[in-house]
mmCIF file of C-alpha atoms in Angstrom:
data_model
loop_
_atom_site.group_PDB
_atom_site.id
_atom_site.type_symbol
_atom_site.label_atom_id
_atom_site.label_comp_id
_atom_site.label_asym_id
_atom_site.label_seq_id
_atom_site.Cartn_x
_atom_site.Cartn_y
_atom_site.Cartn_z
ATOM 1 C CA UNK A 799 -3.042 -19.106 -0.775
ATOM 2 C CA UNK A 800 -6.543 -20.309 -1.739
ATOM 3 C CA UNK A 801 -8.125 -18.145 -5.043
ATOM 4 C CA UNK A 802 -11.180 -16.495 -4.262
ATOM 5 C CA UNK A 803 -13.849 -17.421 -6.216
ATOM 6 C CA UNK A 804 -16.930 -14.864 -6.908
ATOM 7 C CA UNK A 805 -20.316 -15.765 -8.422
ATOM 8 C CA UNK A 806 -22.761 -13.497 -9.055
ATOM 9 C CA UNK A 807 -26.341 -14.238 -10.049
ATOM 10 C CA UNK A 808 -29.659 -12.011 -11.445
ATOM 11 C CA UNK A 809 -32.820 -13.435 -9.305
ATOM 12 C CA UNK A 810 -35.595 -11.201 -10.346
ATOM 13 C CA UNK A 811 -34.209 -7.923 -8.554
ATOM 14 C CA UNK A 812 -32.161 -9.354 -6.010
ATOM 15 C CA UNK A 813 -28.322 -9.688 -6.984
ATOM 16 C CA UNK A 814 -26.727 -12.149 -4.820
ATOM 17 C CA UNK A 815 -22.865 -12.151 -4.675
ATOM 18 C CA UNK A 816 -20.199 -14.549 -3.484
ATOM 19 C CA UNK A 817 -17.158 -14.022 -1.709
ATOM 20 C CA UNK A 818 -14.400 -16.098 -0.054
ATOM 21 C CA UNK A 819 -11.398 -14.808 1.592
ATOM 22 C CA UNK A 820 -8.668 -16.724 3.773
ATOM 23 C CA UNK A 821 -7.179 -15.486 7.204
ATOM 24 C CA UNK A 822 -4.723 -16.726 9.642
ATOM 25 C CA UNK A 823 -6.929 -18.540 12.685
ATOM 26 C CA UNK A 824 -6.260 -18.364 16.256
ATOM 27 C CA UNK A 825 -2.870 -20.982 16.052
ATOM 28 C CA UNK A 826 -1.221 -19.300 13.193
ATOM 29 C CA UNK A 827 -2.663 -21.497 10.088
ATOM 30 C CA UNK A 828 -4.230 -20.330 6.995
ATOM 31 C CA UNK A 829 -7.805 -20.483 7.060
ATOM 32 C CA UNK A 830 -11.096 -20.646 4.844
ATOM 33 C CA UNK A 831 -14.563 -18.741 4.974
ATOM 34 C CA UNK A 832 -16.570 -18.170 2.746
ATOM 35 C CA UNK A 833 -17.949 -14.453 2.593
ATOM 36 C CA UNK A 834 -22.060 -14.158 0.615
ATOM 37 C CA UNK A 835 -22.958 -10.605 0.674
ATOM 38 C CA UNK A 836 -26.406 -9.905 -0.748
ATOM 39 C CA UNK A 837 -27.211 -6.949 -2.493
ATOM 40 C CA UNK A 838 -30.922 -5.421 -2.202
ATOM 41 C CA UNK A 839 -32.663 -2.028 -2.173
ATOM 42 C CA UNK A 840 -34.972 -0.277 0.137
ATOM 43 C CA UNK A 841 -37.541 -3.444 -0.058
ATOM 44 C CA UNK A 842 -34.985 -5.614 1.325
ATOM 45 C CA UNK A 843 -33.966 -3.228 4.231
ATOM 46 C CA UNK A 844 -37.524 -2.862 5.349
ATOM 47 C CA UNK A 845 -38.001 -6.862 5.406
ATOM 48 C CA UNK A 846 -34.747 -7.178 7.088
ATOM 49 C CA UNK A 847 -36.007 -4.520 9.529
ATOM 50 C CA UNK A 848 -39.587 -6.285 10.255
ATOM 51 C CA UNK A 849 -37.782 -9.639 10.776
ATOM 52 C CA UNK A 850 -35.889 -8.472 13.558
ATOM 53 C CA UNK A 851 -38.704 -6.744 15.532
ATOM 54 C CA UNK A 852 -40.514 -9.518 15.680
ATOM 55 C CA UNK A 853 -37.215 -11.059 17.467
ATOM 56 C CA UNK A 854 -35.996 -8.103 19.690
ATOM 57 C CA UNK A 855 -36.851 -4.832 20.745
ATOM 58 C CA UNK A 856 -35.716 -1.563 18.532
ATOM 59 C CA UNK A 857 -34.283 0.975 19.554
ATOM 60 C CA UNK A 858 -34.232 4.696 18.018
ATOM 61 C CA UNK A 859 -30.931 6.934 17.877
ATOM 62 C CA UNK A 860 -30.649 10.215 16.581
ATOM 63 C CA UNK A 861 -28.135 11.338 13.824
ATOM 64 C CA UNK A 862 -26.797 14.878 14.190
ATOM 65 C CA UNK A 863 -25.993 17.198 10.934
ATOM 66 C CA UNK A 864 -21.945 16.603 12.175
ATOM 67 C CA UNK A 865 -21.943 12.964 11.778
ATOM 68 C CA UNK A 866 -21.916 13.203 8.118
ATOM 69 C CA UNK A 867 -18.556 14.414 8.279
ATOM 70 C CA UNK A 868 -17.377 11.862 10.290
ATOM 71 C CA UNK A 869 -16.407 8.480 10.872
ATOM 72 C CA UNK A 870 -13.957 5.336 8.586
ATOM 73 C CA UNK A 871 -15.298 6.077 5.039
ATOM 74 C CA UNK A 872 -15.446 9.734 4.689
ATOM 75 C CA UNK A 873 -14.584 10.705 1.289
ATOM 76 C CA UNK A 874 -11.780 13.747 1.236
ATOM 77 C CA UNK A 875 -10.607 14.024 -2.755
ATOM 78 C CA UNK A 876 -10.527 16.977 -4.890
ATOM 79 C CA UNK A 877 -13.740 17.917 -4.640
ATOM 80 C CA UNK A 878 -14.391 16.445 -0.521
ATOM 81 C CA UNK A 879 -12.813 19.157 2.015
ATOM 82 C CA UNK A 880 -11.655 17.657 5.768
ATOM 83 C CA UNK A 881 -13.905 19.255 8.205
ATOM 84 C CA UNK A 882 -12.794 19.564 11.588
ATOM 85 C CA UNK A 883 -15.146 17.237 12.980
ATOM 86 C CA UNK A 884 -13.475 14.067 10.308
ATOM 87 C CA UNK A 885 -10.155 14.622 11.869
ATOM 88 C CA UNK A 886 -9.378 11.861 14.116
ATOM 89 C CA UNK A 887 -9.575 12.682 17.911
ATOM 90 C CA UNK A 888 -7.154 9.898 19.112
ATOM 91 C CA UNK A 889 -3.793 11.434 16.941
ATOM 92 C CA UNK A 890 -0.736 10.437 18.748
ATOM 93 C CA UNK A 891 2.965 10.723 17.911
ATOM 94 C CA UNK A 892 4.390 7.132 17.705
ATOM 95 C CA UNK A 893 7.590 7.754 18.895
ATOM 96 C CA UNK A 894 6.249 8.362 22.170
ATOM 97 C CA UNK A 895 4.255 5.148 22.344
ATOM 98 C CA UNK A 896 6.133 2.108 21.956
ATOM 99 C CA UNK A 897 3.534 -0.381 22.529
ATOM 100 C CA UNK A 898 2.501 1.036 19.389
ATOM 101 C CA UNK A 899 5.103 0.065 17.043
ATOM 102 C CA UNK A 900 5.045 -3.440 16.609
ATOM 103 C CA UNK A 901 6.904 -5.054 13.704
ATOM 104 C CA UNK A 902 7.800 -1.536 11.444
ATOM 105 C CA UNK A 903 10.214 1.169 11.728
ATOM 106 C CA UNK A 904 9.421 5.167 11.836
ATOM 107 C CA UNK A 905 10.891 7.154 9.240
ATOM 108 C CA UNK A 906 11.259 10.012 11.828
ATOM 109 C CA UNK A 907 10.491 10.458 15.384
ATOM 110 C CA UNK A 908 7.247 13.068 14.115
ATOM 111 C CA UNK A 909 5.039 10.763 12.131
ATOM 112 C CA UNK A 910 1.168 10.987 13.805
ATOM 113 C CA UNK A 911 -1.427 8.871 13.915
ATOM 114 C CA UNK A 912 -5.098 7.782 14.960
ATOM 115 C CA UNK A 913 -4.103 5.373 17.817
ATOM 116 C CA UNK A 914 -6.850 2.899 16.907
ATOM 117 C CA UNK A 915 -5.808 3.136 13.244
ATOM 118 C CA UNK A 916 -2.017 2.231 14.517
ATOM 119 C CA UNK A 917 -3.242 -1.012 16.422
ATOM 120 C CA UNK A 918 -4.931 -2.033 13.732
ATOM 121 C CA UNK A 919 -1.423 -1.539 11.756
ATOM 122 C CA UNK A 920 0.598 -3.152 14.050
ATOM 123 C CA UNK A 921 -1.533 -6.390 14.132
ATOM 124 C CA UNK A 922 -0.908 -6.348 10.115
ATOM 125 C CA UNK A 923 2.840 -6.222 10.611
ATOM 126 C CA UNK A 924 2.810 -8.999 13.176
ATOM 127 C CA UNK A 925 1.006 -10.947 10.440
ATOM 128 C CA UNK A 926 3.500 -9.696 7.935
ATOM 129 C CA UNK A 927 6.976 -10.660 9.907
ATOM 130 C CA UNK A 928 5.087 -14.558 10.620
ATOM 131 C CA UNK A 929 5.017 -14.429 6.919
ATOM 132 C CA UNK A 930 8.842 -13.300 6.876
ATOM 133 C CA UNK A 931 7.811 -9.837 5.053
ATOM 134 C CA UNK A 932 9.743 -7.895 7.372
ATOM 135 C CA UNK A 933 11.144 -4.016 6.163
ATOM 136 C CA UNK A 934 7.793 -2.369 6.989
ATOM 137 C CA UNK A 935 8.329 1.849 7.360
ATOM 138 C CA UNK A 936 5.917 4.060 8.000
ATOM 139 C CA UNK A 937 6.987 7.539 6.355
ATOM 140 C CA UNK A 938 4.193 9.883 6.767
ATOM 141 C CA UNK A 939 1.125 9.848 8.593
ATOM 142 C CA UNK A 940 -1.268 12.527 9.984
ATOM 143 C CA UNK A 941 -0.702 15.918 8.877
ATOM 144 C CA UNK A 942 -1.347 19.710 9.737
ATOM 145 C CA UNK A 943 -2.690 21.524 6.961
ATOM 146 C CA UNK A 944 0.278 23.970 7.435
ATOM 147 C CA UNK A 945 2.655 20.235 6.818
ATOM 148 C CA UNK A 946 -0.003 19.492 3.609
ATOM 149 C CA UNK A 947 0.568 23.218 1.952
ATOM 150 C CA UNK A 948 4.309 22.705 1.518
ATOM 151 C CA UNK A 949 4.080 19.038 0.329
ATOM 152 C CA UNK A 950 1.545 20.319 -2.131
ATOM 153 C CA UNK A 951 3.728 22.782 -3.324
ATOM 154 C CA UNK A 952 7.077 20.203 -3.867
ATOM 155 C CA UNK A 953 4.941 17.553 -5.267
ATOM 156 C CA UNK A 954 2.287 19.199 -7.546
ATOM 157 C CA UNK A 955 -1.517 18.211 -8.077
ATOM 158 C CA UNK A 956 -0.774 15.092 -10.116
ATOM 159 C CA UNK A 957 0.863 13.579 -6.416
ATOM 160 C CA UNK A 958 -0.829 15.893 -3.668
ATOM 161 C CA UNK A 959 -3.500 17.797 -2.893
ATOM 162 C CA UNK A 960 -4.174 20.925 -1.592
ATOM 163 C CA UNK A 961 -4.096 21.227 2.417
ATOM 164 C CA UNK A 962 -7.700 20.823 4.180
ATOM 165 C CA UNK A 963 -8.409 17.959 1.211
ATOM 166 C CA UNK A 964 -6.297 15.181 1.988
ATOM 167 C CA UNK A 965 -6.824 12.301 3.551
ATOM 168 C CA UNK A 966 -3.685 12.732 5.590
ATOM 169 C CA UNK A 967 -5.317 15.399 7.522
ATOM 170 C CA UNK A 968 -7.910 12.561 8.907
ATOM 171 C CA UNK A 969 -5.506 10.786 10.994
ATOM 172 C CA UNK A 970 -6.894 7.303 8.771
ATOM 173 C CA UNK A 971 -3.849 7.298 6.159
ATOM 174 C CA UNK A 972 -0.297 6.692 6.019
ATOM 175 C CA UNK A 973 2.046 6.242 3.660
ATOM 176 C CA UNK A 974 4.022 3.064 3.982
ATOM 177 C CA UNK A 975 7.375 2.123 2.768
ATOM 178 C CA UNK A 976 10.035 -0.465 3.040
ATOM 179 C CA UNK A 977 13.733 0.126 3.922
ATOM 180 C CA UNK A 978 14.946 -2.375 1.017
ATOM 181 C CA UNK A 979 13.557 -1.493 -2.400
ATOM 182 C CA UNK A 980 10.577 1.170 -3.681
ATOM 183 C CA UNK A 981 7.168 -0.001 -2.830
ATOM 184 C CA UNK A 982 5.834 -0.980 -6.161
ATOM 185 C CA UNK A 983 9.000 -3.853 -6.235
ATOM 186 C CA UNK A 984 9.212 -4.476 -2.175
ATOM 187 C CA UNK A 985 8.057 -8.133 -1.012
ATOM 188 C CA UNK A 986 6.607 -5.405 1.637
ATOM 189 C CA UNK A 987 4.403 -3.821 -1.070
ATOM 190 C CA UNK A 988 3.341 -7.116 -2.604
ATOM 191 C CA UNK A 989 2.330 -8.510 0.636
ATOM 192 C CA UNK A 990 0.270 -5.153 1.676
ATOM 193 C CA UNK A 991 -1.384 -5.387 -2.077
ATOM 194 C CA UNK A 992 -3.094 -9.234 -0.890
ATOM 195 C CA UNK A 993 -3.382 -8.836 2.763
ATOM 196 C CA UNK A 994 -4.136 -5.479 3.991
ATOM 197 C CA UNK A 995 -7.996 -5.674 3.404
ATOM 198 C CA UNK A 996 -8.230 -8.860 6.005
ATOM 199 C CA UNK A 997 -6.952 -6.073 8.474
ATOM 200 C CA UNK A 998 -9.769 -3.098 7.652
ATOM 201 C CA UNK A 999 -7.141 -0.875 5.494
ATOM 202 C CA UNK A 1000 -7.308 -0.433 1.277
ATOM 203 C CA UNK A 1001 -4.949 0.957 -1.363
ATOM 204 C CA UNK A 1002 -6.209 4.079 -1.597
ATOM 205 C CA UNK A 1003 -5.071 5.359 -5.255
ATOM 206 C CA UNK A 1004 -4.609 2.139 -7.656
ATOM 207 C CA UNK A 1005 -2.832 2.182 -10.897
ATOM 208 C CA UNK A 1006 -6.410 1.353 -12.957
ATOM 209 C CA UNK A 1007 -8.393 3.936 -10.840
ATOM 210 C CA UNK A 1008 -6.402 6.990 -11.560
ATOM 211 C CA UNK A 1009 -9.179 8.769 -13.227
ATOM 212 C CA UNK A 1010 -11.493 7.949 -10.868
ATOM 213 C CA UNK A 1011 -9.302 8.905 -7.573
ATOM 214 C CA UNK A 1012 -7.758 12.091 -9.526
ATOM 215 C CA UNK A 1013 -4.356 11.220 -8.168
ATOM 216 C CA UNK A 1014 -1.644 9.365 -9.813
ATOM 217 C CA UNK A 1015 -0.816 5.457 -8.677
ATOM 218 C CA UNK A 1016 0.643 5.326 -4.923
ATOM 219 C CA UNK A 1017 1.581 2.096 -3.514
ATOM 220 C CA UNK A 1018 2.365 3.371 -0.435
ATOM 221 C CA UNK A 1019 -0.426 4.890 0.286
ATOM 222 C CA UNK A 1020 -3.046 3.129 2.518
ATOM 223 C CA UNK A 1021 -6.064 4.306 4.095
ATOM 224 C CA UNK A 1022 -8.192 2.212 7.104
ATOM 225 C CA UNK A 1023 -11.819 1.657 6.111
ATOM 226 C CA UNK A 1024 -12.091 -1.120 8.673
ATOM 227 C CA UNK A 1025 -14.062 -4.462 7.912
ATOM 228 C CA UNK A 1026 -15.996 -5.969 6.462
ATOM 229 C CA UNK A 1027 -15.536 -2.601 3.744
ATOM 230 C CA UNK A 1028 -12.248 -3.328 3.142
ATOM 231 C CA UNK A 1029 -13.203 -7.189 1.987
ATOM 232 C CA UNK A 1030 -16.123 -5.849 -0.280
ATOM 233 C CA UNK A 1031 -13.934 -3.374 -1.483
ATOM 234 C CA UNK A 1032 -10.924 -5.207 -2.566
ATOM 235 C CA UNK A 1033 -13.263 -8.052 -3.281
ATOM 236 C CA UNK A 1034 -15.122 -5.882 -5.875
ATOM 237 C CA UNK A 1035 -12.241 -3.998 -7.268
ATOM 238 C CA UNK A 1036 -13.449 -0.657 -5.953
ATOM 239 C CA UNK A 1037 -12.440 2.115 -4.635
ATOM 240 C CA UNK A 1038 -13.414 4.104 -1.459
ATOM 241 C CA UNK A 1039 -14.949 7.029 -4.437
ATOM 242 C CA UNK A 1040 -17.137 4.290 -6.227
ATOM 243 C CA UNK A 1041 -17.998 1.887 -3.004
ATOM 244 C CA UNK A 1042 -19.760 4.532 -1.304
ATOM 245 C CA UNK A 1043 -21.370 5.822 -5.003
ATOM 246 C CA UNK A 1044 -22.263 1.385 -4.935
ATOM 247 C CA UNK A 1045 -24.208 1.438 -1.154
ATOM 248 C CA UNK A 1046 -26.157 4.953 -2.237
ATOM 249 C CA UNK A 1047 -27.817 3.004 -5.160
ATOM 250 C CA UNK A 1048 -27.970 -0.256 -3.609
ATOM 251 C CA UNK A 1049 -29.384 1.166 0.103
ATOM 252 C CA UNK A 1050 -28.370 -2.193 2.095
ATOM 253 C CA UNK A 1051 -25.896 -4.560 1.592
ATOM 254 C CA UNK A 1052 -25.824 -7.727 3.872
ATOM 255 C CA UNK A 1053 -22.744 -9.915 4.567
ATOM 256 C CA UNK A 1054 -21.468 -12.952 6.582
ATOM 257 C CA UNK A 1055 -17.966 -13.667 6.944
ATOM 258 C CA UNK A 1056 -16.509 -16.004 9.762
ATOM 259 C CA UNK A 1057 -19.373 -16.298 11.565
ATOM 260 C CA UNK A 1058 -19.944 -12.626 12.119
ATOM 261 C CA UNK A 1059 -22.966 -10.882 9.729
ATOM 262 C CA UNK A 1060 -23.319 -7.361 8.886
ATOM 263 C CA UNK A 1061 -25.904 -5.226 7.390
ATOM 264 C CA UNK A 1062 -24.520 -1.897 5.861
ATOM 265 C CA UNK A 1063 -26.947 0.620 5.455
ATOM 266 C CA UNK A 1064 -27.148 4.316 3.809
ATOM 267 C CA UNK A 1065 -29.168 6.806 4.575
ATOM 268 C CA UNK A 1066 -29.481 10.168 2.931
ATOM 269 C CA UNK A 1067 -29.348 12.926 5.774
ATOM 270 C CA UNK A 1068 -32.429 14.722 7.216
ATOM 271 C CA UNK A 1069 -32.683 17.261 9.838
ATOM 272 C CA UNK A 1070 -33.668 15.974 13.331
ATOM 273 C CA UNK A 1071 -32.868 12.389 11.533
ATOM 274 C CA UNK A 1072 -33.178 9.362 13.650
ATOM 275 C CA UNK A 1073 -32.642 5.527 12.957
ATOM 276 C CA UNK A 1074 -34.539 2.766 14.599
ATOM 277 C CA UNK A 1075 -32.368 -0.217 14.881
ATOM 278 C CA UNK A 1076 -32.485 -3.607 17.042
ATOM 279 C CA UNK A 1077 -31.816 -3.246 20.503
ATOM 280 C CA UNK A 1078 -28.791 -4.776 22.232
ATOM 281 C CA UNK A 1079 -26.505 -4.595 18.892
ATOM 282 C CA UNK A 1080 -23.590 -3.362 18.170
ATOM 283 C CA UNK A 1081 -23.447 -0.818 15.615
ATOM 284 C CA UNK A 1082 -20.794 1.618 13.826
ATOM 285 C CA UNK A 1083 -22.114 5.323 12.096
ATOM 286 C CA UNK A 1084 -20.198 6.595 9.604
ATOM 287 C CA UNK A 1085 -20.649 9.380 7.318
ATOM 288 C CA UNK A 1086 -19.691 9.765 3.168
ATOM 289 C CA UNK A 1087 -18.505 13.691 3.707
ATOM 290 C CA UNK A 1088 -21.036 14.918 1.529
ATOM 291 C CA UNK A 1089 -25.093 14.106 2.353
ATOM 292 C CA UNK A 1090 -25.388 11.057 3.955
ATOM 293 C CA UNK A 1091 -24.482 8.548 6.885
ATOM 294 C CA UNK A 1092 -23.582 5.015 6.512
ATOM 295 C CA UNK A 1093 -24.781 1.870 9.463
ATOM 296 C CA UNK A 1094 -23.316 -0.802 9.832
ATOM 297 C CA UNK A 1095 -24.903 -2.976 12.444
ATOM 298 C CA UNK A 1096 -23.010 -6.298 13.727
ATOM 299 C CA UNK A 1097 -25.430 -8.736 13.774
#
């Protein structure tokens, strides 16, 4: 696998950073492309802003107080409660839906998920099993907080949190194992640790980023961000507690990758907020849990 190579450069008050990731193409084969994501603050955005009105029309949308608590990167930690509008409104048990397990086995017939979340799985495992990693298991998934009370009990704070402030209560993480050794030794947990950002998900709690996370090293624990956050993430060495701490200071980030560009955007909320944005794109809204939303528009 090609090394990625990152270069990042001071130009007056612009910081301009490099990325380069590989991904299977359409036949199969290993392929290159090169990823430059530009990092600018609120000068940038309004630039980037008055360059596309003078291409397109804009269009406003308006941001309600909920949508902060909703959406791929909400933050639920310690201090970061689920509210009922994060939880995922597409949960489904597995069992039930075969087209949905492609490539892994269930540890039990009761593990939930977010059904877009568990496409976006099963494309990973199909990747996995053409690279002959193969003893995927996916032992817990979306939980009641009823489910999260007793595993918080058996397990302790250093390995679970209390119920309403896990992420397992989203429906975006699940804990994934493999039916021949433990995770941290499995070809099944190497391969995850390389590839599962080029699919939208991110190792949630990393062995350097315990104090930062609060919870002890899990390497079977993943959580979906969805890309391109899970390529600036993993590219950056950061987790989901310090990227979204990295777009609040930094306001816009732009990136290109494959052909496809993306501006990310935060915004700190406001009441009877509204966003004007170019007409005719596509755009995701996602909010950080706590006081703000975050765009990302596809352009």
């Amino acid at each position: 696998m090609k090394k990625w190579v990152f270069l990042f450069v001071i130009v007056a008050l612009l910081g301009y950073e490099a990325l380069q990731r590989t991904r299977e193409n359409a036949n199969g084969s290993p392929g290159n492309a090169e990823i430059p994501v530009q990092v600018s603050g609120d000068a940038s955005r309004q630039r980037s802003e008055g360059k596309q009105g003078e291409s397109s029309k804009q269009v406003t949308i308006s941001v309600a107080k909920d949508q902060v608590y909703k959406g791929k990167l909400v933050l639920v930690n310690k201090k970061n409660a689920v509210r009922s509008e994060g939880e995922q409104t597409d949960i489904v048990r597995l069992y039930e839906h075969k087209d949905l397990i492609r490539g892994f086995a269930l540890l039990d017939n009761t593990i939930r998920l977010s059904r877009e979340v568990a496409k976006e799985f099963g494309e990973m495992m199909e990747a996995a099993n053409k690279d002959g990693v193969n003893h995927f298991m996916i032992s817990s998934g979306y939980r009641e907080e009823k489910e999260q009370d007793k595993l918080f009990r058996e397990m302790g704070s250093d390995y679970a949190l209390p119920a309403g402030y896990s992420e397992h209560n989203l429906g975006l993480s699940l804990d994934i194992g493999s039916t021949q050794k433990e995770m941290n030794q499995a070809p099944e947990g190497k391969w995850l640790l390389k590839e599962a950002w080029k699919y939208g998900f991110i190792l949630r709690y990393p062995k350097d980023k315990t104090t930062i996370t609060g919870i002890q090293y899990e390497p079977w624990h993943f959580r979906y961000v969805g890309m391109p956050h899970s390529a600036i993430m993993k590219e950056n060495n950061m987790t989901l507690e310090e990227y979204l701490d990295y777009l609040k200071e930094q306001k816009t980030i732009t990136a290109h990758t494959e052909g496809n560009t993306y501006e990310i955007r935060y915004y700190p909320y406001s009441k009877n907020m509204k966003i004007t944005i170019p007409a005719n794109r596509r755009y995701d809204i996602t909010g950080n849990n706590s006081d703000g939303v975050i765009l990302t528009l596809y352009l």
